[in-house]
Amino acid sequence: MNVEFIIFSLVKLAVVVGVVQGLVAYSVLAERKISAWIQDRVGPNRTAPPFMKYVPVIGPLLTRMGMFQPLADGLKFLLKEDFTPAGVRTIYFWLAPALAVIPAMLTVAVIPFGSTLGAQKMVMADLNVGILYTFGIVSLGVYGIVLAGYAANSKYPFLGGIRSSAQMISYELSMGMSVIPVLMIVGSLNLSSIIGWQATNGWLVWYSPLSFFIFLVASFAETNRLPFDLPEAETELVGGYHTEYSSMKFALFFLAEYSNMVSSSAMMVTLFFGGWTLPFWGLDHPATTLLGGVANILVFVVKMLAFMVLFIWVRWMFPRFRYDQLMDLGWRRFLPLALLNILITALWLWVRTE
Amino acid sequence: MSITVNRKALTFWERLYLPAIVGGLKVTLKHAYSTLIQRKLVTMEYPEQKWTLPANYRGAPYLVKDQEGSTKCVSCQLCEFVCPPKAIKITPPGSTGQTADRANAEKMPKEFEINMLRCIYCGFCQEVCPEEAIFLLTDYSITGNNRAEFIYNKEKLLSLGGVSPGIQKWKHKLEEAKAQDTFPVKV
């Protein structure tokens, strides 16, 4: 533990957190824009700081793209009245948003978002138990939501909290089971070595497509996205667990949801789509030059953004599942399927080594 | 008592959800393509683009002038009487006030105010007006910074209303009167 290590770690931390937060802000914009396109609309295209109209060409273009909308949204959340309803359990009411955000941000720590940049490995914590750590942290995320539902002391948030606890625990099981074949094939829990394995042997999605499918669906459920957004379910529960929240506390739940989307996309890219590698252009091995390192990071970010778009796109495809259907899907379809997948993979590995 | 609804059992493919997923992907992609590439939008960018309104659109009521530029309103106050939200306020000239700006017209309003905040665009004033002096035109976005700005006075209403050619009762009366003068009277 030397000074250099601490400095580089802090820099990486600041950059990654900054990038993730920026991604969150702009994925809200992407969500609004893509939703608009799918619904034959235009989407946000007006918001701009007043001086933007004096900037030729670029100013109007950025305004049309809605590039300043996230700034306005953020400002709105900061300036809104932070209202605490009379009947809430105050301590938990204040604690819940923090508990929702912290796990969402922590998961990014173990994800290798690039190979090397100079002498630095582009991962904040190269844990040997990377996947276990992620699952451990992700399962903490449910506390924020459940606590929010409980603390609000109102029936809709309560229902939302209950639904979310059941849903997230159920799908976490399928999610964990779905990753086991990956670990069996690679033989390591370290995310960097999983990527290294994929660089030489090809992406894991070709080896275990069923794992990927189950992981994808389970991550939709874990991030409370449609078609599994039962904890929020505007049409049924007003706003679900965050009904009673306003201002920045509400924004934190929002932030948590989108950070979860970012980290699940990153996990999917890492586990199944080769992380920062591409099978061509010489991007399949750790970069030796600075430019190569940047290229690796860009590959990772582009893959991740593709998954973010998928998350947003899927939102407009399906109606919400009914609660019993959700449970049926989680426990009676995906769990046996995941177990079967483990068995098949084990058999395959056994046959191959014989 | 529970009621059992007989539903058709789902087929194997339907239970897999996969055909539905593909269908959903197709529908959403089609819409995104038509919006993004073909630019087929169902919405309008309002302040820049506006609807083409039909001629009989019931917008804000304004006073109109006839083809010779004279005020049609004769201050009969029928519109003020019929106005359901009491948005119209007419000040008649009174016995000593200014007379009409032309011959054979009875009188002219001294002041004519419509409170656009009260107006409900019902069109009763237009319907009741015997002189065809007030019309609901196509203005639908009335804006202002304070309440006083929404009270439109006579000049404003006349300038916004423009010219509406039509019958000119006073002229007709003038011709009638002239005809009376030369009416062949048999003694």
PDB file of N, CA, C and O in Angstrom, chain B residues 15-42:
ATOM      1  N   ARG B  15     -47.115 -19.931 -24.378  1.00  0.00           N
ATOM      2  CA  ARG B  15     -46.603 -19.998 -23.016  1.00  0.00           C
ATOM      3  C   ARG B  15     -45.111 -19.683 -22.947  1.00  0.00           C
ATOM      4  O   ARG B  15     -44.606 -19.300 -21.913  1.00  0.00           O
ATOM      5  N   LEU B  16     -44.421 -19.850 -24.062  1.00  0.00           N
ATOM      6  CA  LEU B  16     -42.999 -19.517 -24.099  1.00  0.00           C
ATOM      7  C   LEU B  16     -42.751 -18.016 -24.120  1.00  0.00           C
ATOM      8  O   LEU B  16     -41.656 -17.561 -23.857  1.00  0.00           O
ATOM      9  N   TYR B  17     -43.749 -17.243 -24.462  1.00  0.00           N
ATOM     10  CA  TYR B  17     -43.680 -15.771 -24.576  1.00  0.00           C
ATOM     11  C   TYR B  17     -42.822 -15.311 -25.760  1.00  0.00           C
ATOM     12  O   TYR B  17     -42.801 -14.138 -26.087  1.00  0.00           O
ATOM     13  N   LEU B  18     -42.071 -16.246 -26.366  1.00  0.00           N
ATOM     14  CA  LEU B  18     -41.105 -15.813 -27.384  1.00  0.00           C
ATOM     15  C   LEU B  18     -41.754 -15.172 -28.616  1.00  0.00           C
ATOM     16  O   LEU B  18     -41.283 -14.117 -29.066  1.00  0.00           O
ATOM     17  N   PRO B  19     -42.827 -15.753 -29.174  1.00  0.00           N
ATOM     18  CA  PRO B  19     -43.462 -15.085 -30.319  1.00  0.00           C
ATOM     19  C   PRO B  19     -43.942 -13.680 -29.961  1.00  0.00           C
ATOM     20  O   PRO B  19     -43.817 -12.750 -30.757  1.00  0.00           O
ATOM     21  N   ALA B  20     -44.435 -13.530 -28.729  1.00  0.00           N
ATOM     22  CA  ALA B  20     -44.896 -12.211 -28.294  1.00  0.00           C
ATOM     23  C   ALA B  20     -43.729 -11.241 -28.208  1.00  0.00           C
ATOM     24  O   ALA B  20     -43.849 -10.064 -28.558  1.00  0.00           O
ATOM     25  N   ILE B  21     -42.571 -11.753 -27.755  1.00  0.00           N
ATOM     26  CA  ILE B  21     -41.393 -10.894 -27.646  1.00  0.00           C
ATOM     27  C   ILE B  21     -40.969 -10.416 -29.026  1.00  0.00           C
ATOM     28  O   ILE B  21     -40.722  -9.222 -29.248  1.00  0.00           O
ATOM     29  N   VAL B  22     -40.941 -11.364 -29.988  1.00  0.00           N
ATOM     30  CA  VAL B  22     -40.554 -10.988 -31.349  1.00  0.00           C
ATOM     31  C   VAL B  22     -41.554  -9.993 -31.927  1.00  0.00           C
ATOM     32  O   VAL B  22     -41.172  -8.998 -32.563  1.00  0.00           O
ATOM     33  N   GLY B  23     -42.844 -10.251 -31.685  1.00  0.00           N
ATOM     34  CA  GLY B  23     -43.871  -9.330 -32.161  1.00  0.00           C
ATOM     35  C   GLY B  23     -43.685  -7.936 -31.586  1.00  0.00           C
ATOM     36  O   GLY B  23     -43.770  -6.934 -32.306  1.00  0.00           O
ATOM     37  N   GLY B  24     -43.389  -7.883 -30.280  1.00  0.00           N
ATOM     38  CA  GLY B  24     -43.176  -6.591 -29.633  1.00  0.00           C
ATOM     39  C   GLY B  24     -41.984  -5.865 -30.211  1.00  0.00           C
ATOM     40  O   GLY B  24     -42.030  -4.662 -30.474  1.00  0.00           O
ATOM     41  N   LEU B  25     -40.911  -6.626 -30.450  1.00  0.00           N
ATOM     42  CA  LEU B  25     -39.714  -6.017 -31.050  1.00  0.00           C
ATOM     43  C   LEU B  25     -40.042  -5.420 -32.408  1.00  0.00           C
ATOM     44  O   LEU B  25     -39.618  -4.313 -32.732  1.00  0.00           O
ATOM     45  N   LYS B  26     -40.840  -6.179 -33.185  1.00  0.00           N
ATOM     46  CA  LYS B  26     -41.169  -5.712 -34.531  1.00  0.00           C
ATOM     47  C   LYS B  26     -41.980  -4.423 -34.486  1.00  0.00           C
ATOM     48  O   LYS B  26     -41.677  -3.458 -35.196  1.00  0.00           O
ATOM     49  N   VAL B  27     -42.990  -4.406 -33.622  1.00  0.00           N
ATOM     50  CA  VAL B  27     -43.875  -3.233 -33.557  1.00  0.00           C
ATOM     51  C   VAL B  27     -43.098  -1.994 -33.137  1.00  0.00           C
ATOM     52  O   VAL B  27     -43.177  -0.935 -33.774  1.00  0.00           O
ATOM     53  N   THR B  28     -42.297  -2.142 -32.065  1.00  0.00           N
ATOM     54  CA  THR B  28     -41.576  -0.977 -31.569  1.00  0.00           C
ATOM     55  C   THR B  28     -40.542  -0.494 -32.575  1.00  0.00           C
ATOM     56  O   THR B  28     -40.370   0.717 -32.774  1.00  0.00           O
ATOM     57  N   LEU B  29     -39.873  -1.463 -33.233  1.00  0.00           N
ATOM     58  CA  LEU B  29     -38.873  -1.074 -34.238  1.00  0.00           C
ATOM     59  C   LEU B  29     -39.525  -0.335 -35.391  1.00  0.00           C
ATOM     60  O   LEU B  29     -39.002   0.668 -35.876  1.00  0.00           O
ATOM     61  N   LYS B  30     -40.694  -0.820 -35.807  1.00  0.00           N
ATOM     62  CA  LYS B  30     -41.399  -0.196 -36.926  1.00  0.00           C
ATOM     63  C   LYS B  30     -41.724   1.262 -36.585  1.00  0.00           C
ATOM     64  O   LYS B  30     -41.521   2.158 -37.399  1.00  0.00           O
ATOM     65  N   HIS B  31     -42.192   1.457 -35.360  1.00  0.00           N
ATOM     66  CA  HIS B  31     -42.550   2.826 -34.964  1.00  0.00           C
ATOM     67  C   HIS B  31     -41.320   3.715 -34.856  1.00  0.00           C
ATOM     68  O   HIS B  31     -41.339   4.864 -35.285  1.00  0.00           O
ATOM     69  N   ALA B  32     -40.250   3.167 -34.272  1.00  0.00           N
ATOM     70  CA  ALA B  32     -39.028   3.962 -34.153  1.00  0.00           C
ATOM     71  C   ALA B  32     -38.502   4.319 -35.531  1.00  0.00           C
ATOM     72  O   ALA B  32     -38.059   5.447 -35.775  1.00  0.00           O
ATOM     73  N   TYR B  33     -38.591   3.363 -36.471  1.00  0.00           N
ATOM     74  CA  TYR B  33     -38.109   3.605 -37.830  1.00  0.00           C
ATOM     75  C   TYR B  33     -38.941   4.695 -38.498  1.00  0.00           C
ATOM     76  O   TYR B  33     -38.403   5.633 -39.101  1.00  0.00           O
ATOM     77  N   SER B  34     -40.260   4.603 -38.363  1.00  0.00           N
ATOM     78  CA  SER B  34     -41.109   5.589 -39.047  1.00  0.00           C
ATOM     79  C   SER B  34     -40.929   6.973 -38.445  1.00  0.00           C
ATOM     80  O   SER B  34     -41.071   7.979 -39.127  1.00  0.00           O
ATOM     81  N   THR B  35     -40.598   7.035 -37.153  1.00  0.00           N
ATOM     82  CA  THR B  35     -40.395   8.343 -36.538  1.00  0.00           C
ATOM     83  C   THR B  35     -39.024   8.908 -36.875  1.00  0.00           C
ATOM     84  O   THR B  35     -38.872  10.063 -37.241  1.00  0.00           O
ATOM     85  N   LEU B  36     -38.025   8.037 -36.750  1.00  0.00           N
ATOM     86  CA  LEU B  36     -36.651   8.516 -36.799  1.00  0.00           C
ATOM     87  C   LEU B  36     -36.159   8.668 -38.232  1.00  0.00           C
ATOM     88  O   LEU B  36     -35.511   9.653 -38.576  1.00  0.00           O
ATOM     89  N   ILE B  37     -36.480   7.710 -39.076  1.00  0.00           N
ATOM     90  CA  ILE B  37     -35.946   7.722 -40.441  1.00  0.00           C
ATOM     91  C   ILE B  37     -36.924   8.381 -41.403  1.00  0.00           C
ATOM     92  O   ILE B  37     -36.561   9.255 -42.182  1.00  0.00           O
ATOM     93  N   GLN B  38     -38.183   7.980 -41.316  1.00  0.00           N
ATOM     94  CA  GLN B  38     -39.153   8.538 -42.268  1.00  0.00           C
ATOM     95  C   GLN B  38     -39.746   9.854 -41.796  1.00  0.00           C
ATOM     96  O   GLN B  38     -40.474  10.493 -42.536  1.00  0.00           O
ATOM     97  N   ARG B  39     -39.463  10.235 -40.572  1.00  0.00           N
ATOM     98  CA  ARG B  39     -39.950  11.486 -39.979  1.00  0.00           C
ATOM     99  C   ARG B  39     -41.464  11.595 -40.018  1.00  0.00           C
ATOM    100  O   ARG B  39     -42.010  12.664 -40.285  1.00  0.00           O
ATOM    101  N   LYS B  40     -42.139  10.476 -39.802  1.00  0.00           N
ATOM    102  CA  LYS B  40     -43.606  10.526 -39.747  1.00  0.00           C
ATOM    103  C   LYS B  40     -44.014  10.740 -38.299  1.00  0.00           C
ATOM    104  O   LYS B  40     -44.100   9.796 -37.516  1.00  0.00           O
ATOM    105  N   LEU B  41     -44.216  11.974 -37.925  1.00  0.00           N
ATOM    106  CA  LEU B  41     -44.543  12.267 -36.538  1.00  0.00           C
ATOM    107  C   LEU B  41     -46.039  12.493 -36.405  1.00  0.00           C
ATOM    108  O   LEU B  41     -46.675  12.987 -37.338  1.00  0.00           O
ATOM    109  N   VAL B  42     -46.569  12.107 -35.256  1.00  0.00           N
ATOM    110  CA  VAL B  42     -47.980  12.386 -35.034  1.00  0.00           C
ATOM    111  C   VAL B  42     -48.161  13.663 -34.219  1.00  0.00           C
ATOM    112  O   VAL B  42     -49.261  14.170 -34.091  1.00  0.00           O
TER     113      VAL B  42
END
